[in-house]
mmCIF file of C-alpha atoms in Angstrom:
data_model
loop_
_atom_site.group_PDB
_atom_site.id
_atom_site.type_symbol
_atom_site.label_atom_id
_atom_site.label_comp_id
_atom_site.label_asym_id
_atom_site.label_seq_id
_atom_site.Cartn_x
_atom_site.Cartn_y
_atom_site.Cartn_z
ATOM 1 C CA MET A 958 207.147 100.003 134.232
ATOM 2 C CA THR A 959 204.912 102.775 133.148
ATOM 3 C CA TYR A 960 204.745 104.829 129.990
ATOM 4 C CA GLU A 961 206.460 107.755 131.711
ATOM 5 C CA ASN A 962 209.641 105.715 132.088
ATOM 6 C CA PHE A 963 210.047 105.498 128.326
ATOM 7 C CA GLN A 964 209.606 109.123 127.412
ATOM 8 C CA ILE A 965 212.603 110.704 125.746
ATOM 9 C CA GLU A 966 213.160 114.416 125.696
ATOM 10 C CA ASP A 967 212.921 116.033 122.299
ATOM 11 C CA GLU A 968 216.133 117.706 121.282
ATOM 12 C CA ALA A 969 215.840 121.061 119.639
ATOM 13 C CA TYR A 970 215.967 120.685 115.870
ATOM 14 C CA ASP A 971 219.038 122.446 114.565
ATOM 15 C CA THR A 972 218.368 123.624 111.025
ATOM 16 C CA GLU A 973 221.873 125.044 110.637
ATOM 17 C CA THR A 974 223.509 121.698 111.397
ATOM 18 C CA GLU A 975 221.069 119.927 109.097
ATOM 19 C CA GLU A 976 221.900 122.335 106.274
ATOM 20 C CA ARG A 977 225.646 121.875 106.781
ATOM 21 C CA ILE A 978 225.212 118.097 106.623
ATOM 22 C CA ARG A 979 223.261 118.400 103.359
ATOM 23 C CA SER A 980 225.938 120.692 101.985
ATOM 24 C CA LEU A 981 228.648 118.202 102.952
ATOM 25 C CA HIS A 982 226.783 115.354 101.234
ATOM 26 C CA LYS A 983 226.460 117.391 98.043
ATOM 27 C CA ALA A 984 230.160 118.278 98.152
ATOM 28 C CA VAL A 985 231.198 114.648 98.743
ATOM 29 C CA ASN A 986 229.228 113.653 95.630
ATOM 30 C CA HIS A 987 231.624 115.822 93.587
ATOM 31 C CA LEU A 988 234.713 113.921 94.790
ATOM 32 C CA THR A 989 236.470 111.165 92.867
ATOM 33 C CA GLY A 990 236.078 107.547 93.943
ATOM 34 C CA ILE A 991 239.318 107.386 95.947
ATOM 35 C CA GLU A 992 238.584 110.757 97.551
ATOM 36 C CA LYS A 993 235.140 109.550 98.630
ATOM 37 C CA SER A 994 236.680 106.377 100.038
ATOM 38 C CA ILE A 995 239.229 108.313 102.064
ATOM 39 C CA VAL A 996 236.639 110.767 103.401
ATOM 40 C CA LEU A 997 234.163 108.068 104.379
ATOM 41 C CA LEU A 998 236.853 106.043 106.138
ATOM 42 C CA TYR A 999 238.022 109.207 107.897
ATOM 43 C CA LEU A 1000 234.451 109.941 109.018
ATOM 44 C CA GLU A 1001 234.331 106.406 110.427
ATOM 45 C CA ASN A 1002 237.256 107.435 112.663
ATOM 46 C CA LYS A 1003 239.740 105.192 110.884
ATOM 47 C CA LYS A 1004 243.382 106.075 111.436
ATOM 48 C CA TYR A 1005 245.515 107.105 108.478
ATOM 49 C CA GLU A 1006 247.376 103.813 108.784
ATOM 50 C CA GLU A 1007 244.117 101.861 108.433
ATOM 51 C CA ILE A 1008 242.970 104.015 105.517
ATOM 52 C CA ALA A 1009 246.291 103.365 103.790
ATOM 53 C CA GLU A 1010 245.924 99.602 104.228
ATOM 54 C CA ILE A 1011 242.334 99.606 102.971
ATOM 55 C CA THR A 1012 242.935 101.857 99.958
ATOM 56 C CA GLY A 1013 246.339 100.458 99.021
ATOM 57 C CA ILE A 1014 248.133 103.802 99.102
ATOM 58 C CA THR A 1015 250.863 104.939 101.451
ATOM 59 C CA GLN A 1016 250.044 106.515 104.788
ATOM 60 C CA ASN A 1017 251.903 109.679 103.798
ATOM 61 C CA TYR A 1018 249.857 109.945 100.596
ATOM 62 C CA VAL A 1019 246.647 109.483 102.612
ATOM 63 C CA ARG A 1020 247.655 112.506 104.713
ATOM 64 C CA VAL A 1021 248.406 114.573 101.613
ATOM 65 C CA LYS A 1022 245.141 113.514 99.937
ATOM 66 C CA MET A 1023 243.148 114.228 103.100
ATOM 67 C CA ASN A 1024 244.516 117.774 103.307
ATOM 68 C CA ARG A 1025 243.665 118.350 99.643
ATOM 69 C CA ILE A 1026 240.210 116.815 100.083
ATOM 70 C CA LYS A 1027 239.449 119.058 103.066
ATOM 71 C CA LYS A 1028 240.337 122.121 101.013
ATOM 72 C CA LYS A 1029 238.297 120.871 98.076
ATOM 73 C CA LEU A 1030 235.273 120.153 100.274
ATOM 74 C CA LYS A 1031 235.486 123.569 101.886
ATOM 75 C CA LYS A 1032 235.613 125.234 98.481
ATOM 76 C CA LEU A 1033 232.681 123.153 97.212
ATOM 77 C CA MET A 1034 230.616 123.893 100.314
ATOM 78 C CA ASP A 1035 231.392 127.608 100.109
ATOM 79 C CA THR A 1036 230.208 127.754 96.506
ATOM 80 C CA GLN A 1037 226.930 126.067 97.457
ATOM 81 C CA GLU A 1038 226.003 128.820 99.897
#
């Protein structure tokens, strides 16, 4: 194999996406412990049922909390801009 076989194309650096990720991280730092846990499990593609088992709260309450967390994160991210 030659060196040419291992070259990987550079993807265009997306500053907007990078900024949104930073903003999300800052917003997540303002959440409570259980809220952070739910968000991080959600971002790991865990189902609500799994999140409920891990956190020890009901699946219905996970759904309610997730909706509230999404609103809270949006508000926090909007205020950072």
